[in-house]
mmCIF file of C-alpha atoms in Angstrom:
data_model
loop_
_atom_site.group_PDB
_atom_site.id
_atom_site.type_symbol
_atom_site.label_atom_id
_atom_site.label_comp_id
_atom_site.label_asym_id
_atom_site.label_seq_id
_atom_site.Cartn_x
_atom_site.Cartn_y
_atom_site.Cartn_z
ATOM 1 C CA MET A 1408 37.376 26.096 -30.969
ATOM 2 C CA GLU A 1409 34.109 27.684 -33.078
ATOM 3 C CA ASP A 1410 32.799 24.626 -34.343
ATOM 4 C CA SER A 1411 32.777 23.051 -30.580
ATOM 5 C CA ASN A 1412 30.762 25.871 -29.652
ATOM 6 C CA ARG A 1413 28.374 25.198 -32.099
ATOM 7 C CA GLU A 1414 27.930 22.038 -31.206
ATOM 8 C CA ASN A 1415 26.741 22.358 -27.386
ATOM 9 C CA GLN A 1416 24.000 25.146 -28.505
ATOM 10 C CA ASP A 1417 22.954 23.093 -31.000
ATOM 11 C CA ALA A 1418 22.825 20.399 -28.843
ATOM 12 C CA SER A 1419 19.516 18.670 -27.168
ATOM 13 C CA PRO A 1420 18.247 19.295 -23.641
ATOM 14 C CA ASN A 1421 18.990 16.265 -23.028
ATOM 15 C CA ARG A 1422 22.836 16.835 -24.313
ATOM 16 C CA ARG A 1423 24.165 20.000 -22.606
ATOM 17 C CA GLU A 1424 23.102 18.724 -20.019
ATOM 18 C CA PHE A 1425 25.127 15.360 -19.990
ATOM 19 C CA LEU A 1426 28.523 17.655 -21.571
ATOM 20 C CA GLY A 1427 27.656 19.646 -18.365
ATOM 21 C CA ALA A 1428 28.231 16.748 -16.326
ATOM 22 C CA VAL A 1429 31.304 15.424 -18.160
ATOM 23 C CA SER A 1430 32.422 18.925 -17.250
ATOM 24 C CA ALA A 1431 31.987 18.472 -13.523
ATOM 25 C CA ALA A 1432 33.344 15.762 -13.339
ATOM 26 C CA ALA A 1433 36.333 16.724 -15.070
ATOM 27 C CA LEU A 1434 36.142 19.477 -12.272
ATOM 28 C CA LEU A 1435 35.674 16.953 -9.823
ATOM 29 C CA GLY A 1436 39.297 15.680 -10.578
ATOM 30 C CA PHE A 1437 38.350 12.543 -12.198
ATOM 31 C CA ASP A 1438 40.429 12.499 -15.963
ATOM 32 C CA VAL A 1439 36.393 11.723 -18.200
ATOM 33 C CA GLN A 1440 38.059 11.719 -21.245
ATOM 34 C CA THR A 1441 39.469 8.308 -21.198
ATOM 35 C CA THR A 1442 37.072 7.126 -17.710
ATOM 36 C CA PHE A 1443 34.142 7.821 -20.916
ATOM 37 C CA ALA A 1444 36.284 6.273 -23.258
ATOM 38 C CA GLU A 1445 37.262 2.402 -20.839
ATOM 39 C CA THR A 1446 33.855 2.366 -19.534
ATOM 40 C CA GLY A 1447 32.187 2.697 -22.710
ATOM 41 C CA ILE A 1448 29.108 4.971 -20.738
ATOM 42 C CA THR A 1449 27.671 7.868 -23.274
ATOM 43 C CA GLU A 1450 24.026 9.034 -23.123
ATOM 44 C CA ASN A 1451 21.838 6.583 -24.401
ATOM 45 C CA ASN A 1452 23.835 2.863 -22.558
ATOM 46 C CA LEU A 1453 23.108 2.377 -18.800
ATOM 47 C CA ASP A 1454 22.966 -0.326 -18.790
ATOM 48 C CA PHE A 1455 25.771 -0.986 -16.988
ATOM 49 C CA LEU A 1456 23.629 0.748 -13.400
ATOM 50 C CA LYS A 1457 20.493 -2.026 -13.553
ATOM 51 C CA LYS A 1458 23.917 -5.168 -11.740
ATOM 52 C CA TYR A 1459 23.554 -2.587 -8.704
ATOM 53 C CA SER A 1460 21.585 -2.316 -5.998
ATOM 54 C CA THR A 1461 19.982 1.178 -5.349
ATOM 55 C CA SER A 1462 20.953 0.682 -1.495
ATOM 56 C CA LEU A 1463 24.551 0.006 -2.933
ATOM 57 C CA LEU A 1464 24.360 2.726 -5.342
ATOM 58 C CA GLU A 1465 23.316 5.098 -2.044
ATOM 59 C CA SER A 1466 25.930 3.750 -0.374
ATOM 60 C CA ALA A 1467 28.455 4.530 -3.056
ATOM 61 C CA ILE A 1468 27.289 8.172 -4.290
ATOM 62 C CA TYR A 1469 27.824 8.871 -0.135
ATOM 63 C CA LEU A 1470 31.391 7.829 -0.485
ATOM 64 C CA LEU A 1471 32.053 10.008 -3.438
ATOM 65 C CA LYS A 1472 30.487 12.576 -1.650
ATOM 66 C CA GLY A 1473 31.184 11.738 2.020
ATOM 67 C CA THR A 1474 28.170 12.858 2.684
ATOM 68 C CA HIS A 1475 24.801 11.239 3.398
ATOM 69 C CA ASP A 1476 23.412 15.252 2.926
ATOM 70 C CA GLY A 1477 21.257 15.784 -1.513
ATOM 71 C CA ILE A 1478 21.213 11.949 -2.175
ATOM 72 C CA THR A 1479 18.150 11.698 -3.622
ATOM 73 C CA LEU A 1480 15.337 8.919 -2.925
ATOM 74 C CA THR A 1481 12.529 8.521 -2.565
ATOM 75 C CA ARG A 1482 10.329 7.639 1.540
ATOM 76 C CA PRO A 1483 8.840 4.057 1.388
ATOM 77 C CA GLY A 1484 5.648 3.039 -0.119
ATOM 78 C CA LEU A 1485 6.650 3.035 -3.472
ATOM 79 C CA LEU A 1486 6.153 -0.096 -3.857
ATOM 80 C CA ARG A 1487 7.194 -2.637 -6.786
ATOM 81 C CA GLN A 1488 4.437 -3.981 -8.857
ATOM 82 C CA THR A 1489 6.445 -6.379 -10.929
ATOM 83 C CA ASP A 1490 8.168 -8.920 -11.843
ATOM 84 C CA ALA A 1491 11.865 -8.559 -12.535
ATOM 85 C CA SER A 1492 15.570 -9.277 -10.874
ATOM 86 C CA GLU A 1493 17.069 -6.416 -12.349
ATOM 87 C CA THR A 1494 17.221 -2.890 -11.039
ATOM 88 C CA LEU A 1495 15.052 -0.432 -12.927
ATOM 89 C CA VAL A 1496 17.304 2.455 -15.109
ATOM 90 C CA GLY A 1497 17.108 5.306 -17.522
ATOM 91 C CA TYR A 1498 16.340 8.810 -18.035
ATOM 92 C CA ALA A 1499 13.087 10.376 -15.478
ATOM 93 C CA VAL A 1500 10.435 12.268 -18.662
ATOM 94 C CA THR A 1501 7.811 13.514 -15.726
ATOM 95 C CA SER A 1502 4.574 14.363 -15.330
ATOM 96 C CA VAL A 1503 1.843 15.952 -13.471
ATOM 97 C CA PHE A 1504 -1.156 14.120 -13.099
ATOM 98 C CA SER A 1505 -5.438 14.383 -12.190
ATOM 99 C CA THR A 1506 -8.282 11.917 -11.347
ATOM 100 C CA ASP A 1507 -10.016 14.099 -9.395
ATOM 101 C CA ALA A 1508 -9.999 16.806 -11.302
ATOM 102 C CA ASP A 1509 -12.080 18.287 -13.788
ATOM 103 C CA ASP A 1510 -10.736 19.236 -17.492
ATOM 104 C CA ALA A 1511 -11.026 22.792 -16.030
ATOM 105 C CA ARG A 1512 -7.413 22.369 -13.920
ATOM 106 C CA GLY A 1513 -5.266 22.859 -16.447
ATOM 107 C CA ARG A 1514 -4.873 19.247 -18.598
ATOM 108 C CA ARG A 1515 -2.888 19.090 -21.390
ATOM 109 C CA ASP A 1516 -3.367 18.076 -24.152
ATOM 110 C CA ASN A 1517 -2.669 14.535 -24.769
ATOM 111 C CA PRO A 1518 -0.275 14.493 -28.007
ATOM 112 C CA ASP A 1519 2.262 17.696 -26.354
ATOM 113 C CA TYR A 1520 2.587 15.298 -23.245
ATOM 114 C CA TRP A 1521 3.205 12.842 -26.301
ATOM 115 C CA ASN A 1522 5.444 14.392 -28.041
ATOM 116 C CA TYR A 1523 8.056 15.247 -25.610
ATOM 117 C CA VAL A 1524 8.201 11.948 -23.671
ATOM 118 C CA PHE A 1525 9.255 11.221 -27.438
ATOM 119 C CA GLU A 1526 11.646 13.129 -28.297
ATOM 120 C CA GLU A 1527 13.591 13.202 -25.340
ATOM 121 C CA THR A 1528 16.696 10.701 -24.427
ATOM 122 C CA GLY A 1529 16.605 6.773 -23.918
ATOM 123 C CA PRO A 1530 16.073 4.682 -22.423
ATOM 124 C CA LYS A 1531 13.424 6.776 -20.428
ATOM 125 C CA ILE A 1532 11.333 6.145 -17.005
ATOM 126 C CA ALA A 1533 8.088 7.603 -16.191
ATOM 127 C CA VAL A 1534 8.313 9.775 -13.449
ATOM 128 C CA SER A 1535 4.454 10.232 -12.679
ATOM 129 C CA VAL A 1536 2.642 12.554 -9.584
ATOM 130 C CA ASP A 1537 -1.311 12.412 -9.122
ATOM 131 C CA ALA A 1538 -1.422 15.368 -7.237
ATOM 132 C CA SER A 1539 -5.342 14.867 -6.650
ATOM 133 C CA ARG A 1540 -6.855 15.446 -3.602
ATOM 134 C CA SER A 1541 -6.304 11.927 -2.028
ATOM 135 C CA ALA A 1542 -4.289 10.446 -4.225
ATOM 136 C CA GLY A 1543 -4.489 6.396 -5.945
ATOM 137 C CA THR A 1544 -8.354 7.071 -5.881
ATOM 138 C CA GLY A 1545 -8.588 6.950 -9.142
ATOM 139 C CA SER A 1546 -5.377 5.676 -12.316
ATOM 140 C CA SER A 1547 -3.560 7.248 -14.868
ATOM 141 C CA TRP A 1548 -2.129 4.451 -15.144
ATOM 142 C CA GLY A 1549 -3.800 2.247 -17.399
ATOM 143 C CA GLN A 1550 -3.522 -0.631 -20.235
ATOM 144 C CA GLN A 1551 -4.216 2.538 -22.935
ATOM 145 C CA ASN A 1552 -1.581 3.683 -21.145
ATOM 146 C CA ALA A 1553 0.938 1.165 -21.489
ATOM 147 C CA HIS A 1554 0.670 0.413 -24.506
ATOM 148 C CA ILE A 1555 1.667 4.019 -25.390
ATOM 149 C CA HIS A 1556 4.900 4.497 -23.205
ATOM 150 C CA LYS A 1557 5.660 0.923 -23.801
ATOM 151 C CA GLY A 1558 5.532 2.852 -27.775
ATOM 152 C CA LEU A 1559 6.916 5.802 -26.629
ATOM 153 C CA GLY A 1560 10.735 4.295 -25.042
ATOM 154 C CA CYS A 1561 9.640 4.300 -21.929
ATOM 155 C CA ARG A 1562 10.774 0.819 -19.396
ATOM 156 C CA GLY A 1563 9.370 1.229 -16.429
ATOM 157 C CA VAL A 1564 6.409 3.772 -14.970
ATOM 158 C CA LEU A 1565 6.847 5.690 -11.408
ATOM 159 C CA THR A 1566 4.252 7.227 -9.366
ATOM 160 C CA ASN A 1567 2.753 7.466 -6.388
ATOM 161 C CA GLY A 1568 -0.451 7.012 -7.470
ATOM 162 C CA GLY A 1569 -2.801 3.645 -8.537
ATOM 163 C CA VAL A 1570 -2.175 1.395 -11.617
ATOM 164 C CA ARG A 1571 -4.617 -0.977 -12.787
ATOM 165 C CA ASP A 1572 -4.349 -3.377 -15.745
ATOM 166 C CA ILE A 1573 -1.123 -4.450 -13.601
ATOM 167 C CA LYS A 1574 -1.344 -7.624 -15.788
ATOM 168 C CA VAL A 1575 -1.632 -5.834 -19.366
ATOM 169 C CA PHE A 1576 2.048 -4.077 -17.979
ATOM 170 C CA ARG A 1577 3.673 -7.570 -16.655
ATOM 171 C CA GLU A 1578 2.738 -8.928 -20.164
ATOM 172 C CA ILE A 1579 4.402 -6.493 -22.612
ATOM 173 C CA GLY A 1580 7.593 -5.593 -20.087
ATOM 174 C CA LEU A 1581 6.735 -2.305 -18.736
ATOM 175 C CA GLU A 1582 7.649 -2.019 -14.876
ATOM 176 C CA VAL A 1583 5.437 0.042 -12.761
ATOM 177 C CA PHE A 1584 6.210 1.113 -9.385
ATOM 178 C CA SER A 1585 3.288 2.345 -7.806
ATOM 179 C CA ALA A 1586 2.297 3.916 -4.221
ATOM 180 C CA SER A 1587 -0.951 1.291 -4.450
ATOM 181 C CA LEU A 1588 -2.875 -1.285 -7.190
ATOM 182 C CA THR A 1589 -6.591 -0.047 -8.052
ATOM 183 C CA ALA A 1590 -9.790 -0.232 -10.046
ATOM 184 C CA ALA A 1591 -11.151 2.566 -10.316
ATOM 185 C CA HIS A 1592 -10.809 5.148 -13.717
ATOM 186 C CA GLY A 1593 -11.803 7.996 -12.262
ATOM 187 C CA ASN A 1594 -11.615 11.748 -14.426
ATOM 188 C CA PRO A 1595 -7.627 11.154 -15.321
ATOM 189 C CA HIS A 1596 -5.874 14.085 -17.386
ATOM 190 C CA PHE A 1597 -1.896 15.275 -17.397
ATOM 191 C CA VAL A 1598 -1.798 18.768 -15.939
ATOM 192 C CA GLU A 1599 2.226 19.273 -16.167
ATOM 193 C CA PHE A 1600 4.835 17.989 -17.763
ATOM 194 C CA GLY A 1601 8.580 18.137 -18.309
ATOM 195 C CA LYS A 1602 8.943 19.683 -15.084
ATOM 196 C CA THR A 1603 10.706 19.209 -11.297
ATOM 197 C CA VAL A 1604 8.537 16.710 -9.599
ATOM 198 C CA ALA A 1605 8.251 15.508 -6.225
ATOM 199 C CA LEU A 1606 7.874 12.679 -6.138
ATOM 200 C CA ASN A 1607 7.657 10.168 -2.216
ATOM 201 C CA GLY A 1608 9.759 13.362 -1.217
ATOM 202 C CA ALA A 1609 12.703 12.982 -4.362
ATOM 203 C CA LYS A 1610 12.627 16.209 -6.424
ATOM 204 C CA ILE A 1611 13.427 14.262 -9.604
ATOM 205 C CA ASN A 1612 14.774 16.210 -13.136
ATOM 206 C CA SER A 1613 12.744 15.084 -16.449
ATOM 207 C CA GLY A 1614 15.999 14.293 -17.489
ATOM 208 C CA ASP A 1615 17.868 12.310 -14.611
ATOM 209 C CA VAL A 1616 19.842 9.085 -14.321
ATOM 210 C CA VAL A 1617 16.331 7.475 -11.896
ATOM 211 C CA CYS A 1618 17.245 3.498 -10.847
ATOM 212 C CA ALA A 1619 14.611 1.263 -8.996
ATOM 213 C CA ASP A 1620 14.077 -1.555 -7.674
ATOM 214 C CA GLU A 1621 11.714 -2.781 -4.655
ATOM 215 C CA HIS A 1622 14.261 -0.525 -1.517
ATOM 216 C CA GLY A 1623 12.718 1.913 -4.097
ATOM 217 C CA ALA A 1624 14.131 4.699 -5.986
ATOM 218 C CA ILE A 1625 17.584 7.266 -6.391
ATOM 219 C CA VAL A 1626 18.805 9.881 -8.601
ATOM 220 C CA VAL A 1627 22.188 8.837 -9.368
ATOM 221 C CA PRO A 1628 23.959 12.201 -10.785
ATOM 222 C CA ARG A 1629 25.487 12.097 -14.149
ATOM 223 C CA GLU A 1630 29.077 13.647 -13.534
ATOM 224 C CA TYR A 1631 29.706 10.032 -10.758
ATOM 225 C CA LEU A 1632 28.664 7.878 -14.213
ATOM 226 C CA PRO A 1633 31.718 7.610 -14.983
ATOM 227 C CA VAL A 1634 33.525 7.100 -11.359
ATOM 228 C CA ILE A 1635 30.367 5.025 -10.026
ATOM 229 C CA GLU A 1636 30.941 1.570 -10.105
ATOM 230 C CA GLN A 1637 34.750 2.647 -8.763
ATOM 231 C CA ALA A 1638 32.391 3.512 -5.427
ATOM 232 C CA ALA A 1639 30.405 0.717 -5.660
ATOM 233 C CA ALA A 1640 33.358 -1.423 -6.001
ATOM 234 C CA GLU A 1641 34.569 -0.524 -2.956
ATOM 235 C CA THR A 1642 31.445 0.012 -1.037
ATOM 236 C CA ALA A 1643 31.122 -3.683 -2.035
ATOM 237 C CA ARG A 1644 35.331 -4.781 -0.483
ATOM 238 C CA ARG A 1645 34.099 -2.742 2.906
ATOM 239 C CA VAL A 1646 31.172 -5.129 3.262
ATOM 240 C CA SER A 1647 32.904 -8.267 2.209
ATOM 241 C CA LEU A 1648 36.248 -7.665 4.547
ATOM 242 C CA VAL A 1649 33.105 -7.184 7.736
ATOM 243 C CA ALA A 1650 31.272 -10.769 6.600
ATOM 244 C CA GLU A 1651 34.348 -12.788 6.295
ATOM 245 C CA TYR A 1652 34.887 -11.759 9.569
ATOM 246 C CA SER A 1653 32.181 -12.378 10.515
ATOM 247 C CA ARG A 1654 32.832 -15.659 10.076
ATOM 248 C CA ARG A 1655 36.054 -16.409 11.397
ATOM 249 C CA LYS A 1656 36.234 -19.265 13.844
ATOM 250 C CA ASP A 1657 37.762 -16.560 16.315
ATOM 251 C CA PHE A 1658 35.459 -13.344 16.258
ATOM 252 C CA SER A 1659 35.620 -11.746 19.027
ATOM 253 C CA PRO A 1660 34.049 -7.733 18.566
ATOM 254 C CA ALA A 1661 37.289 -6.711 20.139
ATOM 255 C CA GLY A 1662 38.379 -7.777 16.840
ATOM 256 C CA LEU A 1663 35.177 -6.417 14.580
ATOM 257 C CA ALA A 1664 35.755 -2.930 16.048
ATOM 258 C CA ASP A 1665 40.236 -3.190 14.641
ATOM 259 C CA VAL A 1666 38.220 -4.508 10.672
ATOM 260 C CA ILE A 1667 35.546 -1.548 11.347
ATOM 261 C CA LYS A 1668 38.555 1.170 11.712
ATOM 262 C CA LYS A 1669 40.599 -0.055 9.258
ATOM 263 C CA LEU A 1670 36.956 0.758 6.985
ATOM 264 C CA ARG A 1671 37.503 4.622 8.187
ATOM 265 C CA PRO A 1672 40.640 6.063 6.202
ATOM 266 C CA THR A 1673 42.641 9.147 7.495
ATOM 267 C CA THR A 1674 42.008 10.526 4.281
ATOM 268 C CA PRO A 1675 38.855 10.488 2.317
ATOM 269 C CA TRP A 1676 38.775 7.749 -0.204
ATOM 270 C CA ARG A 1677 38.868 8.966 -3.963
ATOM 271 C CA PRO A 1678 38.289 7.391 -7.165
ATOM 272 C CA THR A 1679 41.661 6.640 -8.303
ATOM 273 C CA ARG A 1680 40.816 7.548 -12.673
#
C-alpha cells in the first residue's frame, strides 16, 4: 500500500489524472483492470479513437452518460484546413495568445511555454485560443510555430484564430483546425498556457483527451476510455437496424416506428465489462 501511495504522489499531473479516471470508471461499475488489459489502452495509446468520427463519439458518450448535457464539443466554425482521413487524437496542451496587443499584456517567455508542451504526455494537440480584440486579424500560427510544435510532439493545432503558411503545415504533417487562414502576422505572443481555455464554446483543460475531424472537436472523458468502443459499437448497431429496414421493399412508417421503438430499451444500456 505504501509503494502504491508513493507511485501516485510521484506521478506527473497527466499520470495522476489517468489514475483518477481509472478509479472513476471503477465507481461506474466497469471491470477496469480487465478492460484496460484487454484493450491495451494506456495513457500513451489513444490511437484506437482515430477510427471514430466525432459525431459517433458524441453519440457514444451520450449512451454512456444518458444525456447530452455536459458533453464538451466545439460550436461550428472550426474548419479542417489540412487533408487527412482519420480523426485527430491527442492530449490537449492549452494556451492563450494575442496578436494585436503590445508585450505589456502579460507576455510569457516562449521557453516557458515550450518547456510546458515538451513535458506533457503525448500524443499532443495544441489547443490555442486567440484572445485578440478581433481574433484572426493576425496569426500566432505560421511556419515557425509549425516546425516548433512538430518538434515538441504535437500532431495538430486547434485555434479560433488565423493560420498562415498552411502549405508548411501540410508538408510536415501537422494538422490544422482554425477559424480562418490569413496572410497577416501582427504582434503574436503567448499570454498564458497550461490552463483551462474556452475554444468555440468548449471548455478544454490541459491534458484532456481531444478528438477532432471535419465536424469539429470533442473531449472524451478519461473514465469512458475503457468502454467507449462498446458504446460506439452499440450506436452503430442501432443505426444499422434503421438503415437495413429503410432498404426493405415492405418499408412503411408503421414498421419504421416499430424498429425505432426497439432501439429504446426500458432499462438504460450499460457496457458489459
